[in-house]
Tab-separated table of C-alpha atoms and ligand atoms in Angstrom:
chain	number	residue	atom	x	y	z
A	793	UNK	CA	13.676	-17.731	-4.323
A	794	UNK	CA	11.262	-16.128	-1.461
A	795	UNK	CA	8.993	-13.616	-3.651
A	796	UNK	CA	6.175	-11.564	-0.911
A	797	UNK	CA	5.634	-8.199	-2.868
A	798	UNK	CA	4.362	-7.653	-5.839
A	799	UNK	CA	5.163	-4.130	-7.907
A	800	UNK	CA	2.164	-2.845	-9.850
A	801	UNK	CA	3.445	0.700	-11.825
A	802	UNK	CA	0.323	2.546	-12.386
A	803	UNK	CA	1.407	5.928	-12.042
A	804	UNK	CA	1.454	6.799	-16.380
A	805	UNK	CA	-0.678	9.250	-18.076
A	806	UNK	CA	-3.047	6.538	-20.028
A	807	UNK	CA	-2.953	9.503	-22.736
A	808	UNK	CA	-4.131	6.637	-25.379
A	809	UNK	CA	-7.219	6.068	-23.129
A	810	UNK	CA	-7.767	10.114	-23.554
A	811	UNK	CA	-10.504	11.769	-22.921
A	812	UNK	CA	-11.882	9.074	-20.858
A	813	UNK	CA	-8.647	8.987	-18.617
A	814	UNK	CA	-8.642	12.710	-18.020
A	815	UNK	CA	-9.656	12.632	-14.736
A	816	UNK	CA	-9.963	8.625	-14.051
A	817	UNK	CA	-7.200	6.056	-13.953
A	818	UNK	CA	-7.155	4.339	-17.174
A	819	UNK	CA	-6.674	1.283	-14.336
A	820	UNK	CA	-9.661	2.192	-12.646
A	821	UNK	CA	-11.764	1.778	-16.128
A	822	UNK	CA	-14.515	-0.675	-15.316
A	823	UNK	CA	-14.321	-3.950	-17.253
A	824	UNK	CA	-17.604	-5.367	-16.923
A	825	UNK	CA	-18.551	-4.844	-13.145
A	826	UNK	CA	-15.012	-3.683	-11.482
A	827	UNK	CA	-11.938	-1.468	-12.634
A	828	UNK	CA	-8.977	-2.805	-14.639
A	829	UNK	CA	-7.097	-3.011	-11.270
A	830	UNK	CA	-9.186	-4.940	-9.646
A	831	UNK	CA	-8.445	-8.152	-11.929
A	832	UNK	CA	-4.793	-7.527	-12.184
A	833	UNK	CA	-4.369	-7.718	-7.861
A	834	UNK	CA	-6.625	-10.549	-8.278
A	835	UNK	CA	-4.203	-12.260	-10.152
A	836	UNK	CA	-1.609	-11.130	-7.969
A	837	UNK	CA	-3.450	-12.604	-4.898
A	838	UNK	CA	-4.177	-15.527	-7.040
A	839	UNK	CA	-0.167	-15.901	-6.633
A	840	UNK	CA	-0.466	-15.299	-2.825
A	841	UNK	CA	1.353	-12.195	-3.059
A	842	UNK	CA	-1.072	-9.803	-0.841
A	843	UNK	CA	1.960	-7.149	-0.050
A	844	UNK	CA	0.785	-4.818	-3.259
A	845	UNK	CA	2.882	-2.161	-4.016
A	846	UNK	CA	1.849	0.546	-6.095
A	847	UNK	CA	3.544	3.226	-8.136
A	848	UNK	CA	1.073	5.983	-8.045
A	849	UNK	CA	1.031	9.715	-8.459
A	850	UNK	CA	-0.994	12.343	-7.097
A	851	UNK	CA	-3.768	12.018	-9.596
A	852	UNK	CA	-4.434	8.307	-9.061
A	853	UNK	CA	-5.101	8.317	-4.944
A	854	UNK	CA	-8.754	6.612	-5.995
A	855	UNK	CA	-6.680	3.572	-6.811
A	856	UNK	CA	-5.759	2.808	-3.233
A	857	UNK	CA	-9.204	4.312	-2.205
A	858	UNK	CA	-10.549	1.122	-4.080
A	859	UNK	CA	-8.678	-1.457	-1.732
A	860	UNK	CA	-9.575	0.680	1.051
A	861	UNK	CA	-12.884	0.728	3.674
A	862	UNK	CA	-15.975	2.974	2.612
A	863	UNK	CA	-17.413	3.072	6.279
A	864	UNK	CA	-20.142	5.540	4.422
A	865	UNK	CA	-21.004	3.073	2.259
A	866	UNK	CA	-20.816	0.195	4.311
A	867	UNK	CA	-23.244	1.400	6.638
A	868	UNK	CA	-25.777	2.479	4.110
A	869	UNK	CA	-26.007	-1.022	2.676
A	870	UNK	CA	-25.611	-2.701	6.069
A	871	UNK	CA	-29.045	-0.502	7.081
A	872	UNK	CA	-30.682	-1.274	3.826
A	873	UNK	CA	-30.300	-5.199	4.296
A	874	UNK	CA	-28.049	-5.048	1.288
A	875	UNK	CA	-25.701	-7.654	2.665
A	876	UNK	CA	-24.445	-9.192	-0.568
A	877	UNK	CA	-23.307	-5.626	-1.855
A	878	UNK	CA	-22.025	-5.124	1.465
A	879	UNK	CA	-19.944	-8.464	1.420
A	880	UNK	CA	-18.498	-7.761	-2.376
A	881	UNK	CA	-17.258	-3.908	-1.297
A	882	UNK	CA	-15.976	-5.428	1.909
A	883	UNK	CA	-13.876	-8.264	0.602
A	884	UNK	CA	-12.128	-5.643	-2.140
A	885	UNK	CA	-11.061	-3.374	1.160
A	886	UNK	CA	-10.055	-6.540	2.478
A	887	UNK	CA	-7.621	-7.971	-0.289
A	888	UNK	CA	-4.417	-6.674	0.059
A	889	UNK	CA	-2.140	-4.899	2.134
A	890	UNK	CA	-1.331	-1.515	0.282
A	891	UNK	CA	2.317	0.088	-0.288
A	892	UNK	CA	1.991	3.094	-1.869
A	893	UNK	CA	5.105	4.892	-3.451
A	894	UNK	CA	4.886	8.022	-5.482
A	895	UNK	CA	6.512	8.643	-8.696
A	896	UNK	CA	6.837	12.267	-8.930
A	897	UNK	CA	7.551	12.303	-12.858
A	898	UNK	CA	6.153	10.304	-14.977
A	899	UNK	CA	9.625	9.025	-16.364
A	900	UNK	CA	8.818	5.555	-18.466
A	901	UNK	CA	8.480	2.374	-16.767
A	902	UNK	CA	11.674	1.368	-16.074
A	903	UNK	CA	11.927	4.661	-13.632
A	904	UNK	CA	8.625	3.403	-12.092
A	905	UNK	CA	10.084	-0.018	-11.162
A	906	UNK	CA	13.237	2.190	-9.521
A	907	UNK	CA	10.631	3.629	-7.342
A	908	UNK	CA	9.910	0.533	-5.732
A	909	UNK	CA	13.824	0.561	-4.644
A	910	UNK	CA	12.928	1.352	-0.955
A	911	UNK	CA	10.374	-0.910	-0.717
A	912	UNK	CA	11.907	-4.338	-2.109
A	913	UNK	CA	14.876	-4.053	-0.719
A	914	UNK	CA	17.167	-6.948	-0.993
A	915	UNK	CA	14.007	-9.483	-1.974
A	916	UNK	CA	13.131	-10.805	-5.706
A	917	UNK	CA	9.834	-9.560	-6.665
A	918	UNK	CA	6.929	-9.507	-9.070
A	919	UNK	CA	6.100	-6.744	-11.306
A	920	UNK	CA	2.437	-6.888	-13.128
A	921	UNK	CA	1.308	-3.533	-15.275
A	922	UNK	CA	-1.451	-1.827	-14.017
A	923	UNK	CA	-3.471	-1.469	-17.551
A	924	UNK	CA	-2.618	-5.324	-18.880
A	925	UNK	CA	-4.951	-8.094	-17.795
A	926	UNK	CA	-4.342	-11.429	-18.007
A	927	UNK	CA	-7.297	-14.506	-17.323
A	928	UNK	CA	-7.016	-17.946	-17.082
A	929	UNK	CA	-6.573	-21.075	-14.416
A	930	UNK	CA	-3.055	-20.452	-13.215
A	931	UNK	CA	-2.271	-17.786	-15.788
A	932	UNK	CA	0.181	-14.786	-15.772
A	933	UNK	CA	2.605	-14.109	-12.539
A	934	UNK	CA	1.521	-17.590	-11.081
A	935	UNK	CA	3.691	-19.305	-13.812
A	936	UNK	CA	6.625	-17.092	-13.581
A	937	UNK	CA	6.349	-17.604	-9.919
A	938	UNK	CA	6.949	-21.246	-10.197
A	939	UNK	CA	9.481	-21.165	-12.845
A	940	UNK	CA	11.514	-18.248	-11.219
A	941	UNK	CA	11.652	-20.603	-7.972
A	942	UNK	CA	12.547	-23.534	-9.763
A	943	UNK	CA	15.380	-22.507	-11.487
A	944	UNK	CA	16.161	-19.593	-9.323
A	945	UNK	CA	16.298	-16.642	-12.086
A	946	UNK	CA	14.576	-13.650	-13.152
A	947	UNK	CA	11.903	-14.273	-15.250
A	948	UNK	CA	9.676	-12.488	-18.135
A	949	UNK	CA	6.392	-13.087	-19.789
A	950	UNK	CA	6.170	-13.444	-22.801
A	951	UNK	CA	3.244	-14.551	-25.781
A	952	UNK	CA	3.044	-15.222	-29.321
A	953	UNK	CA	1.862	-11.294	-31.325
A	954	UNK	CA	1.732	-11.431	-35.185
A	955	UNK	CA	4.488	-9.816	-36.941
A	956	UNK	CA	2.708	-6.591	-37.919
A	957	UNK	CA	2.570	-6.479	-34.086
A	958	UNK	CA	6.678	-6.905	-32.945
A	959	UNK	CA	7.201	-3.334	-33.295
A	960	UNK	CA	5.133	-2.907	-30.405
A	961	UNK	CA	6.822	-4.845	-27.601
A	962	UNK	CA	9.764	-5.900	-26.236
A	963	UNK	CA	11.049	-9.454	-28.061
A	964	UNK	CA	12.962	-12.369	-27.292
A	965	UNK	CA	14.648	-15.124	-28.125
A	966	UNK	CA	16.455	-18.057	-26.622
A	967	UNK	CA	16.616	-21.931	-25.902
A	968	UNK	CA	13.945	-23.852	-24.492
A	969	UNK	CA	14.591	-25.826	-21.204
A	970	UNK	CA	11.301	-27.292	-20.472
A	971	UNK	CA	8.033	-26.728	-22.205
A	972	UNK	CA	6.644	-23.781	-22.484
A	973	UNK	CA	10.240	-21.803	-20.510
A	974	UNK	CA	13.591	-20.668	-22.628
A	975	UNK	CA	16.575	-19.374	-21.245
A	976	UNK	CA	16.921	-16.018	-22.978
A	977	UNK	CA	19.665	-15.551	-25.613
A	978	UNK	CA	18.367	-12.451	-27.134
A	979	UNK	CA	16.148	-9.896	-26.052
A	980	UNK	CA	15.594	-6.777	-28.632
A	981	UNK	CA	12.812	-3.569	-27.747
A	982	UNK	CA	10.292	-2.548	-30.553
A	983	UNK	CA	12.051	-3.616	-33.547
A	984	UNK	CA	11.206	-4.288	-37.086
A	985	UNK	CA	9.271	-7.337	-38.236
A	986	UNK	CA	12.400	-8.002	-40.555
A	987	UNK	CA	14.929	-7.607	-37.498
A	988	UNK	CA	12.450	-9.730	-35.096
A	989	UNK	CA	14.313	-12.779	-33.224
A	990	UNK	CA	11.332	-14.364	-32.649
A	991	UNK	CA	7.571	-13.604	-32.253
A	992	UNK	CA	7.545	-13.768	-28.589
A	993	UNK	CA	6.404	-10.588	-27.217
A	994	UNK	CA	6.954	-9.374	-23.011
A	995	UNK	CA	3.905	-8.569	-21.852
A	996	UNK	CA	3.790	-7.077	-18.733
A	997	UNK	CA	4.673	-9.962	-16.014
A	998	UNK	CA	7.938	-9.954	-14.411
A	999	UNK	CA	9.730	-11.656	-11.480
A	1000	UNK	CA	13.363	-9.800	-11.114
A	1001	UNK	CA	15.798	-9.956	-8.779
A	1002	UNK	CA	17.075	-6.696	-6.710
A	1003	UNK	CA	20.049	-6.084	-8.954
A	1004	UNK	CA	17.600	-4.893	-11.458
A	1005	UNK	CA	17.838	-1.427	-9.659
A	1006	UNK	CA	21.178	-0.955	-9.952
A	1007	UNK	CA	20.314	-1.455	-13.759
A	1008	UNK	CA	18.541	0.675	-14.373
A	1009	UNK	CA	20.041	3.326	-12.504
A	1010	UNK	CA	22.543	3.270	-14.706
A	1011	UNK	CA	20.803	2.685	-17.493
A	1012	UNK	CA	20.533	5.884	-20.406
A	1013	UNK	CA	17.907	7.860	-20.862
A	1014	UNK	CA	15.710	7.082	-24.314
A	1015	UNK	CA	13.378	9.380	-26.338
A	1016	UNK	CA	11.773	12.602	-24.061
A	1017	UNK	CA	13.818	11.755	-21.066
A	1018	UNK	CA	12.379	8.298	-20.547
A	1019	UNK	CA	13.927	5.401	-18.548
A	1020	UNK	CA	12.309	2.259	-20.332
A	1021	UNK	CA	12.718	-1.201	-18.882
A	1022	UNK	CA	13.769	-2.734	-21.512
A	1023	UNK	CA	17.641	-2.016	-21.219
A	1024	UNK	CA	17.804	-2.635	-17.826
A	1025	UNK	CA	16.030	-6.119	-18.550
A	1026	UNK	CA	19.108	-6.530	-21.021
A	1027	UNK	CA	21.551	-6.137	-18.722
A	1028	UNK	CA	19.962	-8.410	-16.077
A	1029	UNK	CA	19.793	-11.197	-18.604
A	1030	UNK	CA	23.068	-10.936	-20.020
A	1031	UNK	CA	24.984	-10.897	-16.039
A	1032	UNK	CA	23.434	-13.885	-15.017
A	1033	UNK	CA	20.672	-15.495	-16.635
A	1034	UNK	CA	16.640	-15.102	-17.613
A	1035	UNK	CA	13.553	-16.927	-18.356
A	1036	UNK	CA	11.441	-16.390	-20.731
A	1037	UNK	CA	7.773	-18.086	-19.749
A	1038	UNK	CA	5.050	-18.310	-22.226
A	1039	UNK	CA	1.772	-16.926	-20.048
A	1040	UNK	CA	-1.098	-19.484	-20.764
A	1041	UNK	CA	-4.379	-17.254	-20.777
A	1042	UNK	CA	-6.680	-14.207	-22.690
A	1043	UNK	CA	-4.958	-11.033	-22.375
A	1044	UNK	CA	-6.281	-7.743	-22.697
A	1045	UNK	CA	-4.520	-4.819	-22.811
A	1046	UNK	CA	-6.829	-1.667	-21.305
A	1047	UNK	CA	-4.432	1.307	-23.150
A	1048	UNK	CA	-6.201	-0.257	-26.168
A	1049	UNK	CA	-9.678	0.229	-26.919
A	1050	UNK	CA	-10.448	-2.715	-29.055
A	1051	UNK	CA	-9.199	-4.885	-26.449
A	1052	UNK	CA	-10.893	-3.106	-23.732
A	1053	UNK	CA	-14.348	-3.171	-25.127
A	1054	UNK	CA	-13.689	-6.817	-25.834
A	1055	UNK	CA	-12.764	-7.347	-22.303
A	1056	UNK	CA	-16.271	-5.957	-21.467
A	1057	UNK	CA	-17.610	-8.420	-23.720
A	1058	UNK	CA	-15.833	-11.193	-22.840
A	1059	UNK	CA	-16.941	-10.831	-19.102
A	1060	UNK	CA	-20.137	-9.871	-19.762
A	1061	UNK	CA	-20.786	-12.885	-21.418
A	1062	UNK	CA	-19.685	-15.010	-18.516
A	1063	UNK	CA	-22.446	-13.303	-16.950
A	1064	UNK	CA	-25.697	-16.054	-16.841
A	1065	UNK	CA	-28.218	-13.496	-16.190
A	1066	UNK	CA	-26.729	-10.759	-18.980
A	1067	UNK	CA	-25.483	-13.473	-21.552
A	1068	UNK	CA	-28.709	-14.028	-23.783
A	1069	UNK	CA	-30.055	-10.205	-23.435
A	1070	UNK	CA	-26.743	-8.793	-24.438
A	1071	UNK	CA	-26.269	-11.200	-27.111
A	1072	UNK	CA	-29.540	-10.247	-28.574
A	1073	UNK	CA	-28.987	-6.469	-28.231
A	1074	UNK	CA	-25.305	-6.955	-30.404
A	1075	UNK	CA	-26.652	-9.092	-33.302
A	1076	UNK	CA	-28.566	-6.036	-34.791
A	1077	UNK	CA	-25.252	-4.164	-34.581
A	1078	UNK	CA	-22.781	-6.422	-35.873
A	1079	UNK	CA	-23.819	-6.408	-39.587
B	207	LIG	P1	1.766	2.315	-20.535
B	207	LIG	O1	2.835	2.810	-21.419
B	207	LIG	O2	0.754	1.372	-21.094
B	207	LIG	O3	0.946	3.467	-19.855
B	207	LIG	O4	2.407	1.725	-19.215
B	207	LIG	P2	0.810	5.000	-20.022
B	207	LIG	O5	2.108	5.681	-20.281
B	207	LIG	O6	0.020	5.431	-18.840
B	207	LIG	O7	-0.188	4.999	-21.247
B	207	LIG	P3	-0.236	5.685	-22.675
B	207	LIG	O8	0.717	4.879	-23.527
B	207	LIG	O9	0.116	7.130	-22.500
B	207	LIG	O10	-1.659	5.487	-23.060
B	207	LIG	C1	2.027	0.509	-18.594
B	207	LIG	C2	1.781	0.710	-17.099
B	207	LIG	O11	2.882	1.381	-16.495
B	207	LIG	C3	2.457	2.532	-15.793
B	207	LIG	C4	1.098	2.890	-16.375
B	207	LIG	O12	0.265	3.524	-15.398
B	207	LIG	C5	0.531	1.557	-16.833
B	207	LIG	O13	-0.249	0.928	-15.829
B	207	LIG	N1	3.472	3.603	-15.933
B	207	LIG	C6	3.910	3.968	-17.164
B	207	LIG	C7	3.965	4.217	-14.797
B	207	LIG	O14	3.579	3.877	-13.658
B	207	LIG	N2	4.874	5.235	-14.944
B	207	LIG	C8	5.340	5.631	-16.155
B	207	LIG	O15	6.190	6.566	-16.198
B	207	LIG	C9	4.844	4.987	-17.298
């Protein structure tokens, strides 16, 4: 399975990151030192997919600005000697090549992924959300990568949520062929803790083949018009096969603020020179 583009939808209205998101990307939050977006291409690149395609709208252009040159900038820091600056904003214009599709109403995510139609074309491809970050050595799309090429299906994410949390995601269930990867058998969205197959939650990583399109083209339209993934994902599963890959890794979803600020933690701590002085400005805090 030859897999070159990556899909990354971040075209939605981030209304739970409100007011902050009113005029900035929820992706283009910073985490520490650089925006949401920045880590989830990383981890893209990390799976040498460098043909990013984004679903954007008209109020997120400052997303591609980010993987684009600042000439302006450049040559301020390249006069001021500031050549490690200069090197870090050079290598982000640097990262990827950028595909930008527009979608023109914000119509759910499965409608975002039918954007990329013109783009993919006939090719399998991998689909990471704009907002959901994943770390770790060889974590998130890498490992659906490998197992979507090794047994030549789709593939989804998928981790372990609590049950108070199932009614949140997409969850399935199926048979485990090797550790760690299950051949779906049963994949239901949101439902109740009682009704749960399992407690493995999709989050956000994808690898799906182009007859996912056609899917969700014909798929119905849910609550306020919206064409969710989900069914489409259904379908895909049920005509021919899917994987279900449990994503090693910490994963922090950006839409939420508890994770978010702990995401700033988390890589602030990593931080040598910040570690000790942040540490010592929480304790009196955290009573
Ligand atoms: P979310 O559901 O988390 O994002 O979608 P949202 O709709 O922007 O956020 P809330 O729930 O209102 O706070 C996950 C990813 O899919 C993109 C979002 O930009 C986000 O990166 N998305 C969502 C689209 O590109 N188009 C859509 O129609 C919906």
């Amino acid at each position: 399975m030859k897999i070159s583009k990556v899909v990354i939808p971040v075209a939605g209205w981030g209304t739970r990151s409100l007011p902050a998101s009113k005029n900035i990307p929820k992706e283009m939050l910073p985490v520490f030192n650089k925006p949401v977006i920045q880590y989830v291409v990383e981890e893209a690149l990390h799976a040498g997919l460098k043909d990013v395609v984004f679903v954007t709208s008209k109020e997120k252009r400052v997303i591609e600005d980010h993987f684009d040159y600042n000439l302006q900038l450049e040559d301020t820091l390249a006069r001021a000697g500031k050549l490690n600056l200069l090197e870090q904003v050079q290598a982000v214009s640097e990262m990827i090549n950028i595909i930008s599709v527009r979608q023109k109403q914000q119509l759910g995510l499965g409608h975002a992924v039918l954007c990329a139609k013109p783009v993919c074309g006939n090719e399998p491809f991998g689909v990471i959300l704009g907002d959901d970050m994943i770390i770790g050595q060889d974590a998130g799309i890498v490992q659906l990568i490998e197992a979507a090429r090794k047994y030549n299906l789709p593939a989804v994410g998928v981790m372990e949520v609590p049950p108070e949390k199932v009614s949140r995601y997409g969850i399935v269930s199926g048979r485990e062929i090797a550790p760690g990867i299950l051949r779906i058998e049963n994949m239901v969205e949101k439902p109740r803790p009682e009704d749960a197959p399992s407690n493995l939650a999709i989050v956000g990583r994808y690898v799906l083949t182009p007859d996912i399109f056609w899917h969700i083209e014909n798929s119905e339209r849910g609550h306020g018009g919206e064409i969710q993934l989900t069914d489409a994902l259904q379908k895909l599963a049920a005509d021919g096969g899917m994987l279900a890959v449990k994503i090693k890794g910490l994963r922090f979803d950006a839409g939420d603020w508890a994770e978010y600020l702990t995401a700033n933690i988390y890589f602030a701590l990593q931080d040598e020179s910040l570690r000790d002085d942040l540490l010592e400005q929480l304790r009196p805090l955290v009573r």
